[in-house]
Amino acid sequence: MRKCRFIALLLAVCLMLPAASLAQSQVTYQVFVRAFADSDGDGVGDLIGLAQKLDYIHDLGADSLWLMPIFPSPSYHGYDVTDYRAINSDYGSMEDFQTLLDKAHGLGMRVLLDVPLNHTSLQHPWFTEHPEYYVWADETTPGVNLDAKVWGSKVWKPRDRRYYYALFWEGMPDLNYEQPAVRRKAIDIARYWLAMGVDGFRLDAVSHIYAQAEYGATQDPERSAEWWREFRAALKVDYPDCLLLGEAWEALSMRATLLTGLDAVVNFDVGEQVMGLIKRGGSGKVFVQSLEKIYAAYAQANPDSIDAPFLTNHDQARAYGVLGSKVERAKMAASMLLTLPGNAILYYGEEIGMNGAKPDEEIRTPMLWGGDDPLQTSWHASKYNKATLPLSEQIGDPASLYEHYKALVAQRAEHPALQNGTLAWYGVGNDVLASYALTCPEETLLVIHNFTAEEQKTDFGVLPPYSSLIQPMK
Ligand code: CA
């Protein structure tokens, strides 16, 4: 009897493992391979260059990598894929990818691939060989408005007396998920990379799978979520620990709906709110209460889900410039980001205060290694980073932004409450500040951020401008 009970207990613990391990990726480092490290001297970042810089990322403390698309593509960014089972020749070979994957795993890091499955490249062979994989209409299609516009552009693009649906750009036709073959292909692609050892995916445009722009809406979240639940179930049966991180630049209710088929959705609200507070001021209490509302909606949609906060990503002006190119503000934003629960994401170069604004190329410029680093890329000449201190000039300087990030990531690694604690607003006698408790089975921490340029009094003492107090609570 006792043995049975022990086995039952063991089983229960094992069943709990997949959800627990998802949260183990406490900091994810987002890399644009083209801009990161060049091993063969052509100026273009590649997988072997990245493998040679993994020690840097590991040393910073990130335990997970998000690689922006590495598949063959006619564009520099790669979000328009022509072959989902191969490596972009600019970046190297499949063997190079395996080398990178093995080295990452050897360092205990997980590798997430960015897979755009909402659309392909117009040049993907499917477009001519299997036009039925895409969304088509003509003048006779009932209910369709061929002049419908989203974000200022017509979504129906003319082709051979018909029109194909392309939400983002004419070079990226949307796939038609009404087609069982498309659904099967998408699952097969994911399983192909999981079988190779990949640990999960960053999934592009998850809210747009069922597009309805022709009817005046850009997406159908319920049906898109239904698809992601099917996708997730098909992968988790053999790969229960794989992480599915969705991109949904959408309102909270839609993000929560989509989360029913994902493990996490990137949290666009957090960065915007953090940077807004630092720049313009506001109520820290309102900020913390909005976080509570987000986490409650997420937990209700998917109790095993985790948050994925970040400051800015490859589609947004870089945090440093948004914060007025002031290092004390950039440090404050990092402190606020890295004391929130979930899988925090750092966009490469954020840790050294790289700067950039639209067009997109200027947000994706070469990582600045400095010191005549042989792996320096030169794929794009940045106009925003002339004053940015390269990494080589920040390492070892305790006052540098880089060392601040590194210390924050180390602090996060030491405290399970910072990684996956339950957050609750906690009054400290000053509602200007962001103050909260983080509770997990191991500990409860009190976190207070003074994101203002003035000294602030609290029940726990005076906080200098742009400073944080983190201490255990009894
Ligand atoms: Ca190269």
Coordinates of C-alpha atoms and ligand atoms in Angstrom, one line a residue:
M1 CA 0.0 0.0 0.0
R2 CA 2.7 2.4 1.0
K3 CA 4.7 1.7 -2.1
C4 CA 1.6 2.4 -4.2
R5 CA 1.1 5.7 -2.5
F6 CA 4.8 6.5 -3.1
I7 CA 4.5 5.7 -6.8
A8 CA 1.3 7.8 -7.0
L9 CA 3.1 10.7 -5.4
L10 CA 6.0 10.3 -7.8
L11 CA 3.6 10.2 -10.7
A12 CA 1.9 13.4 -9.5
V13 CA 5.3 15.1 -9.2
C14 CA 6.3 14.0 -12.7
L15 CA 3.0 15.2 -14.1
M16 CA 3.7 18.6 -12.6
L17 CA 7.2 18.9 -14.2
P18 CA 6.3 20.2 -17.7
A19 CA 4.5 23.3 -16.3
A20 CA 7.3 23.9 -13.8
S21 CA 10.1 23.6 -16.4
L22 CA 8.5 26.3 -18.6
A23 CA 9.2 28.9 -16.0
Q24 CA 12.8 27.8 -15.8
S25 CA 13.7 30.0 -18.7
Q26 CA 13.8 33.1 -16.7
V27 CA 15.6 35.4 -19.2
T28 CA 15.4 34.9 -23.0
Y29 CA 17.9 36.8 -25.2
Q30 CA 16.4 37.7 -28.6
V31 CA 19.0 37.6 -31.4
F32 CA 18.9 38.9 -34.9
V33 CA 21.5 36.5 -36.3
R34 CA 22.4 38.8 -39.2
A35 CA 23.4 41.6 -36.8
F36 CA 25.1 39.6 -34.1
A37 CA 28.4 37.9 -34.9
D38 CA 30.2 37.1 -38.2
S39 CA 32.5 34.1 -38.2
D40 CA 33.6 34.2 -41.9
G41 CA 34.4 37.8 -42.5
D42 CA 31.6 38.7 -45.0
G43 CA 30.2 41.2 -42.5
V44 CA 26.9 39.2 -42.2
G45 CA 26.2 37.5 -38.8
D46 CA 25.9 33.8 -38.9
L47 CA 25.2 30.7 -36.8
I48 CA 28.9 29.9 -36.1
G49 CA 29.5 33.5 -35.1
L50 CA 26.6 33.2 -32.7
A51 CA 27.8 29.9 -31.4
Q52 CA 31.2 31.6 -30.6
K53 CA 29.3 34.4 -28.7
L54 CA 27.1 32.0 -26.7
D55 CA 29.5 32.3 -23.8
Y56 CA 28.8 36.0 -23.7
I57 CA 25.0 35.5 -23.6
H58 CA 25.4 32.7 -21.0
D59 CA 27.7 35.0 -18.9
L60 CA 25.1 37.7 -19.0
G61 CA 22.8 35.1 -17.4
A62 CA 20.3 34.4 -20.1
D63 CA 19.1 30.8 -20.1
S64 CA 17.2 30.9 -23.4
L65 CA 17.8 32.1 -26.9
W66 CA 15.1 33.4 -29.3
L67 CA 16.5 33.3 -32.9
M68 CA 14.7 35.6 -35.3
P69 CA 14.0 33.6 -38.5
I70 CA 16.9 31.6 -39.8
F71 CA 15.2 30.0 -42.8
P72 CA 15.8 30.8 -46.5
S73 CA 14.1 34.0 -47.4
P74 CA 14.4 36.7 -50.1
S75 CA 14.4 39.5 -47.4
Y76 CA 17.0 40.6 -45.0
H77 CA 14.7 40.0 -42.0
G78 CA 13.5 36.5 -42.9
Y79 CA 9.9 36.8 -41.9
D80 CA 8.9 35.8 -45.4
V81 CA 10.0 32.1 -45.6
T82 CA 10.6 30.1 -48.7
D83 CA 11.7 26.8 -47.0
Y84 CA 10.8 26.0 -43.4
R85 CA 13.1 23.0 -43.2
A86 CA 16.4 24.6 -44.3
I87 CA 18.9 27.3 -43.1
N88 CA 19.3 30.7 -44.7
S89 CA 22.6 30.3 -46.6
D90 CA 23.7 33.8 -45.3
Y91 CA 23.6 32.3 -41.9
G92 CA 25.3 28.9 -42.6
S93 CA 24.2 25.2 -42.9
M94 CA 22.1 22.7 -41.0
E95 CA 25.4 21.4 -39.6
D96 CA 26.2 24.9 -38.3
F97 CA 22.8 25.0 -36.7
Q98 CA 23.4 21.7 -35.0
T99 CA 26.7 23.0 -33.7
L100 CA 24.9 26.0 -32.2
L101 CA 22.1 23.9 -30.7
D102 CA 24.6 21.5 -29.1
K103 CA 26.7 24.3 -27.7
A104 CA 23.6 26.0 -26.3
H105 CA 22.4 22.8 -24.7
G106 CA 25.8 22.2 -23.3
L107 CA 25.6 25.5 -21.5
G108 CA 22.1 24.7 -20.2
M109 CA 20.4 27.1 -22.6
R110 CA 17.2 26.5 -24.5
V111 CA 16.8 27.5 -28.2
L112 CA 13.6 29.0 -29.5
L113 CA 13.1 29.4 -33.2
D114 CA 11.0 32.2 -34.6
V115 CA 8.6 30.6 -37.1
P116 CA 6.2 32.8 -39.1
L117 CA 3.4 30.4 -39.9
N118 CA 0.6 33.0 -40.6
H119 CA 2.1 33.6 -44.0
T120 CA 4.9 32.5 -46.3
S121 CA 7.0 34.4 -48.9
L122 CA 5.3 35.0 -52.2
Q123 CA 8.3 33.1 -53.5
H124 CA 7.6 29.9 -51.5
P125 CA 7.0 27.1 -54.0
W126 CA 3.6 26.4 -52.4
F127 CA 2.3 29.6 -53.9
T128 CA 2.5 28.2 -57.4
E129 CA 2.3 24.5 -56.6
H130 CA -0.5 24.7 -54.1
P131 CA -2.4 28.0 -54.6
E132 CA -5.2 26.4 -52.5
Y133 CA -3.0 26.8 -49.4
Y134 CA -3.6 30.5 -49.6
V135 CA -6.7 32.8 -49.3
W136 CA -8.3 33.9 -52.6
A137 CA -11.2 35.9 -53.8
D138 CA -12.6 37.6 -56.8
E139 CA -15.5 39.9 -57.7
T140 CA -18.0 37.1 -57.3
T141 CA -16.9 36.0 -53.8
P142 CA -19.9 36.6 -51.5
G143 CA -19.3 39.2 -48.7
V144 CA -15.8 40.1 -49.7
N145 CA -14.7 43.7 -50.0
L146 CA -11.8 43.7 -52.4
D147 CA -11.0 47.3 -51.5
A148 CA -10.7 46.6 -47.7
K149 CA -7.7 48.3 -46.1
V150 CA -5.8 47.5 -43.0
W151 CA -3.1 49.8 -41.7
G152 CA -3.6 51.9 -44.8
S153 CA -3.0 49.2 -47.4
K154 CA -5.4 47.1 -49.4
V155 CA -5.3 43.5 -48.1
W156 CA -6.3 41.9 -51.4
K157 CA -3.5 41.8 -54.0
P158 CA -4.3 41.2 -57.7
R159 CA -2.9 38.1 -59.3
D160 CA -4.1 36.4 -62.6
R161 CA -7.6 38.0 -62.5
R162 CA -8.0 36.9 -58.9
Y163 CA -6.9 38.4 -55.5
Y164 CA -4.8 36.8 -52.8
Y165 CA -5.0 37.9 -49.2
A166 CA -1.9 39.4 -47.7
L167 CA -2.4 41.3 -44.4
F168 CA 1.2 42.5 -43.9
W169 CA 2.7 43.0 -47.3
E170 CA 2.1 41.8 -50.9
G171 CA 5.3 39.7 -50.6
M172 CA 3.8 37.7 -47.6
P173 CA 0.6 36.0 -48.6
D174 CA -1.5 34.6 -45.7
L175 CA -1.8 30.9 -45.5
N176 CA -5.4 29.5 -45.5
Y177 CA -5.9 27.5 -42.2
E178 CA -9.3 26.3 -43.5
Q179 CA -7.1 23.8 -45.5
P180 CA -6.4 20.6 -43.5
A181 CA -3.2 20.3 -45.5
V182 CA -1.9 23.7 -44.3
R183 CA -2.6 22.7 -40.7
R184 CA -0.8 19.4 -41.1
K185 CA 2.2 21.1 -42.8
A186 CA 2.5 23.7 -39.9
I187 CA 2.5 20.9 -37.3
D188 CA 5.0 18.8 -39.3
I189 CA 7.4 21.8 -39.6
A190 CA 7.3 22.3 -35.8
R191 CA 7.8 18.6 -35.1
Y192 CA 10.7 18.5 -37.6
W193 CA 12.6 21.1 -35.5
L194 CA 11.6 19.7 -32.2
A195 CA 12.9 16.3 -33.3
M196 CA 16.2 18.0 -34.0
G197 CA 16.3 19.2 -30.4
V198 CA 14.9 22.7 -30.6
D199 CA 13.2 23.7 -27.4
G200 CA 10.2 25.7 -28.6
F201 CA 9.0 28.5 -30.8
R202 CA 8.3 32.2 -30.9
L203 CA 5.2 32.2 -33.1
D204 CA 4.7 35.3 -35.2
A205 CA 1.4 37.0 -35.7
V206 CA -0.7 34.5 -33.7
S207 CA -3.8 36.6 -33.8
H208 CA -4.0 36.8 -37.5
I209 CA -4.3 33.1 -38.4
Y210 CA -8.0 33.6 -39.2
A211 CA -8.0 36.9 -41.0
Q212 CA -11.3 38.6 -41.6
A213 CA -10.1 42.0 -43.0
E214 CA -12.5 41.6 -45.9
Y215 CA -15.3 41.9 -43.3
G216 CA -13.8 44.9 -41.6
A217 CA -11.9 43.0 -38.8
T218 CA -8.3 42.0 -38.9
Q219 CA -8.6 38.7 -37.0
D220 CA -10.9 36.1 -35.5
P221 CA -9.3 35.4 -32.1
E222 CA -11.6 32.5 -31.1
R223 CA -10.8 30.5 -34.3
S224 CA -7.1 31.4 -34.2
A225 CA -7.0 30.2 -30.6
E226 CA -8.7 27.0 -31.6
W227 CA -6.0 26.4 -34.2
W228 CA -3.2 27.1 -31.6
R229 CA -4.8 24.6 -29.2
E230 CA -4.7 22.0 -32.0
F231 CA -1.1 22.9 -32.8
R232 CA -0.1 22.8 -29.1
A233 CA -1.8 19.4 -28.5
A234 CA -0.1 17.9 -31.5
L235 CA 3.4 19.0 -30.3
K236 CA 3.0 18.5 -26.5
V237 CA 2.1 14.8 -26.9
D238 CA 5.8 14.0 -27.7
Y239 CA 7.4 17.3 -26.5
P240 CA 5.6 18.3 -23.3
D241 CA 8.3 20.8 -22.3
C242 CA 8.4 22.7 -25.6
L243 CA 7.7 26.4 -25.1
L244 CA 5.2 28.1 -27.4
L245 CA 5.6 31.9 -27.1
G246 CA 3.2 33.9 -29.2
E247 CA 3.4 37.4 -30.6
A248 CA 0.1 39.1 -30.2
W249 CA 0.2 42.9 -30.3
E250 CA -3.4 43.0 -29.1
A251 CA -5.7 44.0 -26.3
L252 CA -5.7 41.9 -23.1
S253 CA -8.9 40.0 -23.8
M254 CA -7.6 38.9 -27.2
R255 CA -4.2 37.9 -25.7
A256 CA -6.0 35.9 -23.0
T257 CA -8.1 34.1 -25.7
L258 CA -5.0 33.2 -27.6
L259 CA -3.2 32.0 -24.5
T260 CA -5.6 29.1 -24.3
G261 CA -3.5 27.5 -27.1
L262 CA 0.0 28.8 -26.1
D263 CA 2.3 28.8 -23.1
A264 CA 3.0 32.6 -23.2
V265 CA 2.3 35.7 -25.2
V266 CA 4.8 38.5 -25.3
N267 CA 3.5 41.3 -23.1
F268 CA 3.6 44.6 -25.1
D269 CA 1.9 46.5 -22.2
V270 CA 4.7 46.2 -19.7
G271 CA 7.5 47.9 -21.6
E272 CA 5.2 50.7 -22.7
Q273 CA 4.0 51.3 -19.2
V274 CA 7.4 51.0 -17.6
M275 CA 9.0 53.5 -20.0
G276 CA 5.9 55.8 -19.8
L277 CA 6.3 56.0 -16.0
I278 CA 10.0 56.7 -16.2
K279 CA 9.6 59.4 -18.9
R280 CA 6.3 61.1 -17.9
G281 CA 5.7 60.0 -14.4
G282 CA 2.3 58.5 -13.2
S283 CA 1.0 56.2 -10.5
G284 CA 3.1 53.2 -9.7
K285 CA 0.0 51.8 -7.9
V286 CA -2.0 52.0 -11.1
F287 CA 0.8 50.2 -12.9
V288 CA 1.0 47.4 -10.4
Q289 CA -2.8 47.0 -10.4
S290 CA -2.8 46.8 -14.2
L291 CA -0.2 44.0 -13.9
E292 CA -2.5 42.2 -11.5
K293 CA -5.3 42.5 -14.0
I294 CA -3.2 41.1 -16.8
Y295 CA -1.9 38.1 -14.7
A296 CA -5.5 37.3 -13.5
A297 CA -6.7 37.3 -17.1
Y298 CA -3.8 35.0 -18.2
A299 CA -4.3 32.6 -15.2
Q300 CA -8.0 32.3 -16.0
A301 CA -7.3 31.6 -19.7
N302 CA -4.5 29.1 -19.0
P303 CA -3.4 28.4 -15.4
D304 CA -0.1 27.0 -16.6
S305 CA 0.8 30.0 -18.7
I306 CA 3.7 32.4 -17.9
D307 CA 4.1 36.0 -18.7
A308 CA 6.8 37.2 -21.2
P309 CA 7.6 40.8 -20.3
F310 CA 10.1 42.9 -22.4
L311 CA 10.9 46.6 -23.0
T312 CA 11.0 46.8 -26.8
N313 CA 11.6 44.3 -29.6
H314 CA 12.7 44.3 -33.2
D315 CA 9.6 46.1 -34.4
Q316 CA 9.8 49.0 -32.0
A317 CA 12.1 52.0 -31.4
R318 CA 14.8 50.9 -29.0
A319 CA 14.3 51.5 -25.3
Y320 CA 17.4 53.6 -24.8
G321 CA 16.3 56.3 -27.3
V322 CA 12.7 56.1 -26.1
L323 CA 14.0 56.9 -22.6
G324 CA 15.8 60.0 -23.8
S325 CA 19.2 58.4 -24.1
K326 CA 19.8 58.7 -20.4
V327 CA 21.6 55.8 -18.7
E328 CA 20.0 56.2 -15.3
R329 CA 16.6 55.9 -17.0
A330 CA 17.7 52.8 -19.0
K331 CA 18.9 51.2 -15.7
M332 CA 15.6 51.9 -14.0
A333 CA 13.6 50.3 -16.9
A334 CA 15.9 47.3 -16.7
S335 CA 15.4 47.1 -12.9
M336 CA 11.6 47.2 -13.4
L337 CA 11.6 44.6 -16.2
L338 CA 13.9 42.1 -14.4
T339 CA 11.9 42.1 -11.2
L340 CA 8.7 41.0 -12.8
P341 CA 7.6 37.3 -13.0
G342 CA 7.7 35.3 -16.2
N343 CA 10.1 34.8 -19.0
A344 CA 11.7 38.2 -19.4
I345 CA 13.0 39.0 -22.9
L346 CA 16.1 41.1 -23.6
Y347 CA 16.5 42.3 -27.2
Y348 CA 20.2 42.0 -28.2
G349 CA 22.1 45.2 -27.6
E350 CA 19.5 46.6 -25.0
E351 CA 22.0 45.6 -22.3
I352 CA 24.6 48.1 -23.7
G353 CA 22.1 50.8 -24.5
M354 CA 22.0 50.4 -28.3
N355 CA 19.8 53.0 -29.9
G356 CA 17.5 52.9 -33.0
A357 CA 14.2 53.9 -34.4
K358 CA 12.2 53.2 -37.6
P359 CA 12.7 52.2 -40.3
D360 CA 13.2 48.6 -39.0
E361 CA 16.7 48.2 -40.3
E362 CA 17.8 50.9 -37.8
I363 CA 16.4 48.9 -34.9
R364 CA 18.3 45.8 -36.1
T365 CA 21.8 47.2 -36.5
P366 CA 25.1 45.4 -35.7
M367 CA 25.7 44.4 -32.1
L368 CA 28.5 46.7 -30.9
W369 CA 31.2 44.5 -29.5
G370 CA 34.0 47.1 -29.7
G371 CA 37.7 46.5 -29.2
D372 CA 38.2 45.4 -32.9
D373 CA 36.3 42.2 -32.2
P374 CA 36.9 39.8 -35.1
L375 CA 33.2 38.7 -35.0
Q376 CA 31.9 42.3 -35.5
T377 CA 29.1 42.4 -38.2
S378 CA 28.7 45.3 -40.6
W379 CA 25.5 44.4 -42.4
H380 CA 24.0 47.8 -41.9
A381 CA 25.6 51.2 -41.0
S382 CA 23.7 52.5 -38.0
K383 CA 23.0 56.2 -37.7
Y384 CA 21.7 56.1 -34.1
N385 CA 24.7 54.5 -32.4
K386 CA 27.6 56.9 -32.9
A387 CA 27.6 57.7 -29.2
T388 CA 26.8 54.2 -27.9
L389 CA 29.6 52.7 -25.8
P390 CA 30.4 49.3 -27.2
L391 CA 30.4 46.2 -24.9
S392 CA 34.2 46.2 -24.6
E393 CA 34.1 49.6 -22.9
Q394 CA 31.3 48.6 -20.5
I395 CA 32.5 45.2 -19.3
G396 CA 34.1 45.5 -15.9
D397 CA 32.8 49.1 -15.3
P398 CA 30.4 48.8 -12.3
A399 CA 28.6 52.0 -13.4
S400 CA 27.9 50.7 -16.9
L401 CA 24.4 49.7 -18.2
Y402 CA 25.8 46.3 -19.1
E403 CA 27.0 45.5 -15.6
H404 CA 23.7 46.7 -14.2
Y405 CA 21.8 44.3 -16.5
K406 CA 24.2 41.5 -15.5
A407 CA 23.7 42.1 -11.8
L408 CA 19.9 42.2 -12.3
V409 CA 19.9 38.9 -14.2
A410 CA 22.0 37.3 -11.5
Q411 CA 19.7 38.6 -8.7
R412 CA 16.8 37.1 -10.7
A413 CA 18.5 33.8 -10.9
E414 CA 18.9 33.7 -7.1
H415 CA 15.3 34.5 -6.3
P416 CA 12.5 32.1 -7.4
A417 CA 10.0 34.8 -6.4
L418 CA 11.4 37.1 -9.1
Q419 CA 11.0 34.4 -11.7
N420 CA 7.6 33.0 -10.9
G421 CA 6.3 34.6 -7.8
T422 CA 2.6 35.7 -7.5
L423 CA 2.5 39.5 -7.6
A424 CA 0.2 41.6 -5.4
W425 CA 0.3 45.4 -4.9
Y426 CA 1.7 46.2 -1.5
G427 CA 1.2 49.7 0.1
V428 CA 4.4 51.4 1.3
G429 CA 2.9 54.8 2.1
N430 CA 3.6 56.3 -1.3
D431 CA 1.4 55.4 -4.2
V432 CA 3.6 57.2 -6.7
L433 CA 6.0 54.3 -6.4
A434 CA 5.6 50.8 -7.9
S435 CA 5.5 48.6 -4.9
Y436 CA 4.5 44.9 -4.7
A437 CA 5.0 41.6 -3.0
L438 CA 6.1 38.5 -4.9
T439 CA 5.3 35.2 -3.3
C440 CA 6.3 31.7 -4.1
P441 CA 6.7 28.6 -1.9
E442 CA 10.3 29.4 -1.1
E443 CA 10.1 33.1 -0.3
T444 CA 8.2 36.4 -0.3
L445 CA 9.9 39.5 -1.5
L446 CA 9.0 43.2 -1.2
V447 CA 9.9 45.2 -4.3
I448 CA 9.8 49.0 -4.4
H449 CA 10.8 51.0 -7.5
N450 CA 11.3 54.8 -7.3
F451 CA 11.2 55.5 -11.1
T452 CA 11.1 59.3 -10.5
A453 CA 14.0 61.8 -10.6
E454 CA 13.3 62.8 -7.0
E455 CA 13.9 61.2 -3.6
Q456 CA 10.8 59.4 -2.3
K457 CA 9.8 58.7 1.3
T458 CA 8.3 55.3 2.1
D459 CA 7.4 53.2 5.2
F460 CA 10.6 51.4 4.4
G461 CA 12.9 54.4 4.3
V462 CA 13.9 57.0 1.7
L463 CA 14.5 55.8 -1.8
P464 CA 17.0 57.9 -3.9
P465 CA 16.0 58.9 -7.5
Y466 CA 15.9 56.0 -9.9
S467 CA 16.4 53.3 -7.4
S468 CA 14.9 50.1 -6.2
L469 CA 14.5 48.3 -2.9
I470 CA 14.2 44.5 -2.8
Q471 CA 14.0 42.7 0.5
P472 CA 12.6 39.5 2.0
M473 CA 9.3 39.9 3.8
K474 CA 8.6 38.0 7.0
Ligands
CA1 CA 29.1 35.7 -42.0

